[in-house]
PDB file of C-alpha atoms in Angstrom:
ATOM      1  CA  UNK L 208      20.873 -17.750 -26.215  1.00  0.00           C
ATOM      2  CA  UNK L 209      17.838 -15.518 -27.645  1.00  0.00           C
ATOM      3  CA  UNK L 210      16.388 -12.989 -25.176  1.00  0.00           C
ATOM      4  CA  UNK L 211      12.609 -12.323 -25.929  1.00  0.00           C
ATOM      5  CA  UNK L 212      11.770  -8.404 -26.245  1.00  0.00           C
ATOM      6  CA  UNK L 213       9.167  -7.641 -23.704  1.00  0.00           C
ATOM      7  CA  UNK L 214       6.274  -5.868 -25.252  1.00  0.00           C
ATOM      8  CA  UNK L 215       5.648  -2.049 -23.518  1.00  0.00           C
ATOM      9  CA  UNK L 216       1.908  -1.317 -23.426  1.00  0.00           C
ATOM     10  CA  UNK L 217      -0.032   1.554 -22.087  1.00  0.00           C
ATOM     11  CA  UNK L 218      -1.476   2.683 -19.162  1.00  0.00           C
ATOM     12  CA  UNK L 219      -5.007   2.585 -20.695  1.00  0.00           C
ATOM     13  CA  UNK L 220      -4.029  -0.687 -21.715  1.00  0.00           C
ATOM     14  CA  UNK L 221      -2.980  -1.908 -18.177  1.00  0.00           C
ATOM     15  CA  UNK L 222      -6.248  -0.589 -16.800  1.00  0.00           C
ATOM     16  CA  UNK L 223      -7.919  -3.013 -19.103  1.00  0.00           C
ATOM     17  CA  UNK L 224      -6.010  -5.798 -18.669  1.00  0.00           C
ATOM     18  CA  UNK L 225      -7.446  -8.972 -17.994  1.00  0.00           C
ATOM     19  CA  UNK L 226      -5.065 -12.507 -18.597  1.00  0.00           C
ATOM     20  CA  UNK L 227      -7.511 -14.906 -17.152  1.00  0.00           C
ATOM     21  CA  UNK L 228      -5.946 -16.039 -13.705  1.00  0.00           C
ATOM     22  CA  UNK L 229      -6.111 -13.927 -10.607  1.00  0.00           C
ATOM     23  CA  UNK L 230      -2.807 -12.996 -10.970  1.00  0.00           C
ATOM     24  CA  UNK L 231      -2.220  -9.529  -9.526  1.00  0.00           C
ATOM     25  CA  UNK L 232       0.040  -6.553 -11.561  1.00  0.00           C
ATOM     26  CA  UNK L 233       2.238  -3.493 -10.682  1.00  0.00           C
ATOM     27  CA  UNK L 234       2.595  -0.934 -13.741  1.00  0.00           C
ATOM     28  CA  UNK L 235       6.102  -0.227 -13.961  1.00  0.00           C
ATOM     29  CA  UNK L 236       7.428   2.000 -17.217  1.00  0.00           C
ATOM     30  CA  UNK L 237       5.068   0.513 -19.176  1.00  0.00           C
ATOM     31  CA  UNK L 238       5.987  -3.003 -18.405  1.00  0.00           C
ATOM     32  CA  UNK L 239       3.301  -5.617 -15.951  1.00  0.00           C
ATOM     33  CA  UNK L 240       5.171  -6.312 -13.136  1.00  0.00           C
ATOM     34  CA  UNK L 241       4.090  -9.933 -11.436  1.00  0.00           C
ATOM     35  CA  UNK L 242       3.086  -9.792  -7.669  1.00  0.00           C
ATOM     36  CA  UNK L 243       4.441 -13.016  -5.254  1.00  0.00           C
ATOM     37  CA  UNK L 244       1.426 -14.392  -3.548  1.00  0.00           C
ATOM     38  CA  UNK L 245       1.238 -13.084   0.196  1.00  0.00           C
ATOM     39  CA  UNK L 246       2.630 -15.782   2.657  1.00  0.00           C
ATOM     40  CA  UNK L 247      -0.037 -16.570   5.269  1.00  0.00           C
ATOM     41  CA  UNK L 248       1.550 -14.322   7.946  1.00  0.00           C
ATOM     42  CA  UNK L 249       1.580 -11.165   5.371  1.00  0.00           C
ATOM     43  CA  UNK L 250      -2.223 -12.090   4.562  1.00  0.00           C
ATOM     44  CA  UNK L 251      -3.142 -11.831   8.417  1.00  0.00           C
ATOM     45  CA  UNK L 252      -1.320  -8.433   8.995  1.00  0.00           C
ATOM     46  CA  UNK L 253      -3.063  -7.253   5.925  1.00  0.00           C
ATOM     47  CA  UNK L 254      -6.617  -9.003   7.294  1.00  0.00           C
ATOM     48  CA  UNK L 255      -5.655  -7.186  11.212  1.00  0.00           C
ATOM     49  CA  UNK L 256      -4.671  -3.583   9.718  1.00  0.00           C
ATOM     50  CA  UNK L 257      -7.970  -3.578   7.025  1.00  0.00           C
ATOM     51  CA  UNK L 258     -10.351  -4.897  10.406  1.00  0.00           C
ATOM     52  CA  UNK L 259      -8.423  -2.263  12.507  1.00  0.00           C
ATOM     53  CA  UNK L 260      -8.676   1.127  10.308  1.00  0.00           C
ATOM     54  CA  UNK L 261     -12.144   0.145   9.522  1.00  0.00           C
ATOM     55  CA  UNK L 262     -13.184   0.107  13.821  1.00  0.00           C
ATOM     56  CA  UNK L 263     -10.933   3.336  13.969  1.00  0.00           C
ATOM     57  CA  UNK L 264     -12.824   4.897  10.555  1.00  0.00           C
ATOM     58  CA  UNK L 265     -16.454   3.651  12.094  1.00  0.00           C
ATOM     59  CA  UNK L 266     -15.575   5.052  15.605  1.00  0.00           C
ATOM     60  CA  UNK L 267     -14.599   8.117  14.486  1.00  0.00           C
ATOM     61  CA  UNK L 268     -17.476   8.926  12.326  1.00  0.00           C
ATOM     62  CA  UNK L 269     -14.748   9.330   9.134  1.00  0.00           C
ATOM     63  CA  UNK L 270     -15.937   9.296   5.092  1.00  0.00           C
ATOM     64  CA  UNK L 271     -12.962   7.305   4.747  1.00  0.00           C
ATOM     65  CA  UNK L 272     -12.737   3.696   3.203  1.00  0.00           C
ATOM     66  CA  UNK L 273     -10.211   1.251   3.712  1.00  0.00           C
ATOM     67  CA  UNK L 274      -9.542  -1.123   0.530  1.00  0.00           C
ATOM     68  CA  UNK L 275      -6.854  -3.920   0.643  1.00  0.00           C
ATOM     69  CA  UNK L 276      -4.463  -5.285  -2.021  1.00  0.00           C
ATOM     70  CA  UNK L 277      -6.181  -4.764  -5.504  1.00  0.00           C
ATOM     71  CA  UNK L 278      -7.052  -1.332  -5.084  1.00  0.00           C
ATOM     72  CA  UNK L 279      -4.198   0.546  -7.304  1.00  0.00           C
ATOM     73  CA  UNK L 280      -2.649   3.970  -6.810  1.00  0.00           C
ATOM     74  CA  UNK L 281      -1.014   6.021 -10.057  1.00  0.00           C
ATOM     75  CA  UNK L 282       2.116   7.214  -8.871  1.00  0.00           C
ATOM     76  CA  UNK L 283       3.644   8.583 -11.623  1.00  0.00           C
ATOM     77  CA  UNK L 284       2.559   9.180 -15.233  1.00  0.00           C
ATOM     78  CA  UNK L 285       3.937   5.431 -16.029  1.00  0.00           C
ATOM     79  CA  UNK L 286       3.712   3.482 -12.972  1.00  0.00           C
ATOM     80  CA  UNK L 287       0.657   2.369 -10.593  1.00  0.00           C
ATOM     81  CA  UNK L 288       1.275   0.621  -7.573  1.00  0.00           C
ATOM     82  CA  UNK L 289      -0.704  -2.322  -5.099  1.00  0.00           C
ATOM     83  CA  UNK L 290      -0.180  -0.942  -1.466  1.00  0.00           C
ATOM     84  CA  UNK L 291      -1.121  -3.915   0.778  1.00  0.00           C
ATOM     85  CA  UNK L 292      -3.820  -1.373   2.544  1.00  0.00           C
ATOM     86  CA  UNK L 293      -4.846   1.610   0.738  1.00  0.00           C
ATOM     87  CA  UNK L 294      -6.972   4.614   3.059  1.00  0.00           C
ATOM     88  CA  UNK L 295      -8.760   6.850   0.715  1.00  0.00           C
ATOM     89  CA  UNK L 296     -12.331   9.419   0.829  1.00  0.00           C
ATOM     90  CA  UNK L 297     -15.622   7.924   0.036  1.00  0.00           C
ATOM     91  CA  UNK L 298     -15.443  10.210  -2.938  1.00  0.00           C
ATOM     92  CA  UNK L 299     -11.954   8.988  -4.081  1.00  0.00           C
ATOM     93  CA  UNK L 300     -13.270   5.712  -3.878  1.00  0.00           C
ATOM     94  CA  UNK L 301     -16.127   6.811  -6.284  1.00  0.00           C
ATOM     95  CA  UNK L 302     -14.263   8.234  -8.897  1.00  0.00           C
ATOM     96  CA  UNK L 303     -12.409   4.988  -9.170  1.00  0.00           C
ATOM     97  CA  UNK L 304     -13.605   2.581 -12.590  1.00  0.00           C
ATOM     98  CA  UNK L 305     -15.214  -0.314 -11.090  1.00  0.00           C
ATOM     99  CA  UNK L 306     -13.069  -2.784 -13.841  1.00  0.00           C
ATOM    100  CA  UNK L 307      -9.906  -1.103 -13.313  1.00  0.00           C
ATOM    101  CA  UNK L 308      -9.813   0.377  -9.235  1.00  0.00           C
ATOM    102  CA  UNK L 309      -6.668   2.947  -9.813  1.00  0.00           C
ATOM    103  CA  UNK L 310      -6.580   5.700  -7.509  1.00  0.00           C
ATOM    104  CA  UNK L 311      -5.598   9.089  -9.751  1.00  0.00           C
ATOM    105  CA  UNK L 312      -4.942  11.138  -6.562  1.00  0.00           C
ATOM    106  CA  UNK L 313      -3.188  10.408  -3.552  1.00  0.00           C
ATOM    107  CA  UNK L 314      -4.815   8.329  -0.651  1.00  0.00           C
ATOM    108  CA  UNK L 315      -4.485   9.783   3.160  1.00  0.00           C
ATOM    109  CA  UNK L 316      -2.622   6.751   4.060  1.00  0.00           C
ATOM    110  CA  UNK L 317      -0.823   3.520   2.342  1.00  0.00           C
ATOM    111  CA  UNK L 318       0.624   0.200   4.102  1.00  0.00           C
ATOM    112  CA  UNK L 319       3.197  -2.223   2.849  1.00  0.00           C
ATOM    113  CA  UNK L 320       3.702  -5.545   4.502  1.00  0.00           C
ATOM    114  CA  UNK L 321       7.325  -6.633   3.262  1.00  0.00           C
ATOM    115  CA  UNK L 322       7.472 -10.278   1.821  1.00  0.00           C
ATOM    116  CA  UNK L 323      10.736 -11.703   1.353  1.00  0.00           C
ATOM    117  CA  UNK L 324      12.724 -10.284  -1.570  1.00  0.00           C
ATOM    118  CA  UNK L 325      10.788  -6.988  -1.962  1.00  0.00           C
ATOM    119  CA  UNK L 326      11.934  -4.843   0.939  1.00  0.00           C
ATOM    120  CA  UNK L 327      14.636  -2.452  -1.280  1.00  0.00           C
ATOM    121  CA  UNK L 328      10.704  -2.407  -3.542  1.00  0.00           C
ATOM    122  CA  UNK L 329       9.314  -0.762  -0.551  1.00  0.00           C
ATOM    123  CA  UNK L 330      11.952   0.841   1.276  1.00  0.00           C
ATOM    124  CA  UNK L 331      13.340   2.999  -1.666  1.00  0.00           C
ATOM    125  CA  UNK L 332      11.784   2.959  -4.567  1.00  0.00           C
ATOM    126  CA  UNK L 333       7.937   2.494  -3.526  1.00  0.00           C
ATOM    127  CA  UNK L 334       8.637   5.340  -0.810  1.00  0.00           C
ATOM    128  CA  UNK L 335       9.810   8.016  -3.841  1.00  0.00           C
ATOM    129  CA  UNK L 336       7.265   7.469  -5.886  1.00  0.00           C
ATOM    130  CA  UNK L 337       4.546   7.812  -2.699  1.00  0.00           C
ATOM    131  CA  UNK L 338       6.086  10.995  -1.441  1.00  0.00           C
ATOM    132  CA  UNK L 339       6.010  12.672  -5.190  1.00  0.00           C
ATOM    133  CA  UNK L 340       2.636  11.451  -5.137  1.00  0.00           C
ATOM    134  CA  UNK L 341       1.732  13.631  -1.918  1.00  0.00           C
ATOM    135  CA  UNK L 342       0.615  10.696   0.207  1.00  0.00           C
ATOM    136  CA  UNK L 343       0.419  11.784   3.752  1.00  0.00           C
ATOM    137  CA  UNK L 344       1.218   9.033   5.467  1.00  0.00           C
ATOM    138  CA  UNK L 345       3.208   5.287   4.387  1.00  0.00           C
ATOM    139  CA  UNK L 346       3.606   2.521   6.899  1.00  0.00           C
ATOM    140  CA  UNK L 347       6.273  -0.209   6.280  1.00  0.00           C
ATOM    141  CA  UNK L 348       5.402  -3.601   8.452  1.00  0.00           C
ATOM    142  CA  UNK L 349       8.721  -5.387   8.109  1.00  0.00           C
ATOM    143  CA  UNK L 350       8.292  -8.754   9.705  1.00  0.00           C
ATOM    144  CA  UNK L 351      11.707  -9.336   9.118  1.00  0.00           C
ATOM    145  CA  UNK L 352      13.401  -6.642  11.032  1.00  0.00           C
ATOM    146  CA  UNK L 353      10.771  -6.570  13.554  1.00  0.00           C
ATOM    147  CA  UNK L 354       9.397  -3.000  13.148  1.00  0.00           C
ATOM    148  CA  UNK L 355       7.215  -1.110  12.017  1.00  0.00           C
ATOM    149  CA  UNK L 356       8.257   2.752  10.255  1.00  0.00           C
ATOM    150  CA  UNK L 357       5.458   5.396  10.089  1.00  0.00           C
ATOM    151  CA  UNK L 358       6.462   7.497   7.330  1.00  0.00           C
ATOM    152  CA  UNK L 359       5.068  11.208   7.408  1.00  0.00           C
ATOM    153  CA  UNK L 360       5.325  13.656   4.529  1.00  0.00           C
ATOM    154  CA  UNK L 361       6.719  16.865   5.419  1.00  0.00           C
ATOM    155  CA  UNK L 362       7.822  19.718   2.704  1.00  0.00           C
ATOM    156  CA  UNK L 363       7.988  16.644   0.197  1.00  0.00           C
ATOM    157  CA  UNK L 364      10.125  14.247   1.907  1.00  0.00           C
ATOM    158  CA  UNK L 365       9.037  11.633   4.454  1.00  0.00           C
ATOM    159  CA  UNK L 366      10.432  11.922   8.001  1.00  0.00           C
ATOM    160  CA  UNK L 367      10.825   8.572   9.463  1.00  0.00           C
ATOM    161  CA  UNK L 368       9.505   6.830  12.736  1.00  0.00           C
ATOM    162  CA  UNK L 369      10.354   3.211  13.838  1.00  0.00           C
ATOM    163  CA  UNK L 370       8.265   1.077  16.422  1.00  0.00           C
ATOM    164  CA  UNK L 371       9.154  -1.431  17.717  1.00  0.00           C
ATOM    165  CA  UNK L 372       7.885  -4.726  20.428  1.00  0.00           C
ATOM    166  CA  UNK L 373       5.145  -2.533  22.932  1.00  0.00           C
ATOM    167  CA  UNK L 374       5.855   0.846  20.977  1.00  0.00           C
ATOM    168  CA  UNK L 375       2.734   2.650  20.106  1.00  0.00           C
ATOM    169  CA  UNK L 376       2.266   3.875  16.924  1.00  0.00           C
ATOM    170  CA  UNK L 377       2.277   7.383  16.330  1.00  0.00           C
ATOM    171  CA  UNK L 378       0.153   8.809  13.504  1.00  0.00           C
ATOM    172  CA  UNK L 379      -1.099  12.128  11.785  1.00  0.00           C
ATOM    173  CA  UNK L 380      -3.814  10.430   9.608  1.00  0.00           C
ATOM    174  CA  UNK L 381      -5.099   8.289  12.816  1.00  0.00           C
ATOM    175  CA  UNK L 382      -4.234  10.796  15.738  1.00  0.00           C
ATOM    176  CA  UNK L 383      -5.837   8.335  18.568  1.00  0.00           C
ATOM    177  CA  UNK L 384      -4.794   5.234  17.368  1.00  0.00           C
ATOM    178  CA  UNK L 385      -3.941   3.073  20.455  1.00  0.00           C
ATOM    179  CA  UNK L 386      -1.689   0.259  18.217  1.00  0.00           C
ATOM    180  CA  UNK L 387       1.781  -1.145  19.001  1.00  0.00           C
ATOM    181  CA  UNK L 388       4.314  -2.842  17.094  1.00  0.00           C
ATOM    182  CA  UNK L 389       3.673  -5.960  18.471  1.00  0.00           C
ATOM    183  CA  UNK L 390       0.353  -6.122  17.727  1.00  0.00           C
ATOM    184  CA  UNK L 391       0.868  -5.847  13.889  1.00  0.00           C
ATOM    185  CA  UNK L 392       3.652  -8.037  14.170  1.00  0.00           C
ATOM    186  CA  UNK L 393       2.386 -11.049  16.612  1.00  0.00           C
ATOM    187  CA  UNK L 394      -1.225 -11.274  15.163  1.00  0.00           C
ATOM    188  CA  UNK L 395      -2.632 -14.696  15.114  1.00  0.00           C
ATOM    189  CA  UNK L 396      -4.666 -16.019  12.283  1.00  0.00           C
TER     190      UNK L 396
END
């Protein structure tokens, strides 16, 4: 049995990248890292959360954006992440190349809807490399277990919160949000 070598390429490189398809790419190590299509459910969570912060940043007269699912954030030196829902500044969004839309600094808020077979992805590893980045604030919508964590960053390290069924959300980037668990988790397409 021959294993094939897989070929390491920059990050310059993966900011350029371009293979045709609408496939969508993680930058781990130097290495592209596929991303599953969402299931339908993951899609309308994603659709609810980007229509949601968007009412919350109009009512509240914010300069803040809210981007889903191709808008990438460096994390480290080697790796740039797709956060299902990405909350940035107007003028983070403007420094960002319009053929390659990587974040360089950290966002005031990220979401990541788990999809079967990634949660350990987004539990552990995604949630390092977000809190060395300095990102405020890191939901986790896990259909699966039924909850929703709100991840804060405090002296470096994130201090979990679950939600769960009519639990409202509790949030230092959105301090009135009025959102519970179940809405996130029950929408309907």
């Amino acid at each position: 049995m021959t294993t094939k070598a897989v070929q390491k390429i920059t990050f310059q490189e993966y900011l350029s990248y371009d293979d045709g398809t609408e496939n969508r790419y993680e930058f781990i190590d130097g290495e592209l890292v596929l991303m599953p299509p969402p299931s339908p459910l993951h899609e309308d969570i994603v659709h609810f959360l980007l229509v949601f912060f968007y009412q919350e940043i109009q009512r509240l007269g914010l300069d803040w954006i809210a981007r889903v699912t191709n808008t990438g954030v460096r994390t480290l030196a080697s790796r740039s992440r797709l956060p299902d829902v990405v909350i940035m500044t107007k003028e983070q969004r403007q420094s960002m190349s319009s053929k390659a839309p990587v974040l360089e600094s950290a966002p005031l808020l990220i979401v990541e809807v788990i999809s079967e077979g990634n949660s350990t992805s987004d539990y552990r590893f995604k949630r390092s490399e977000y809190a060395a980045t300095g990102i405020l604030e890191y939901w986790i919508v896990d259909i699966f277990a039924g909850k929703v964590s709100v991840l804060q960053l405090v002296e470096g390290f994130y201090d979990v919160t679950e939600f769960r069924g009519s639990d409202r959300l509790i949030s230092h980037v959105f301090t009135e949000i009025c959102l519970t668990a179940s809405q996130i988790l029950e929408v309907k397409s």
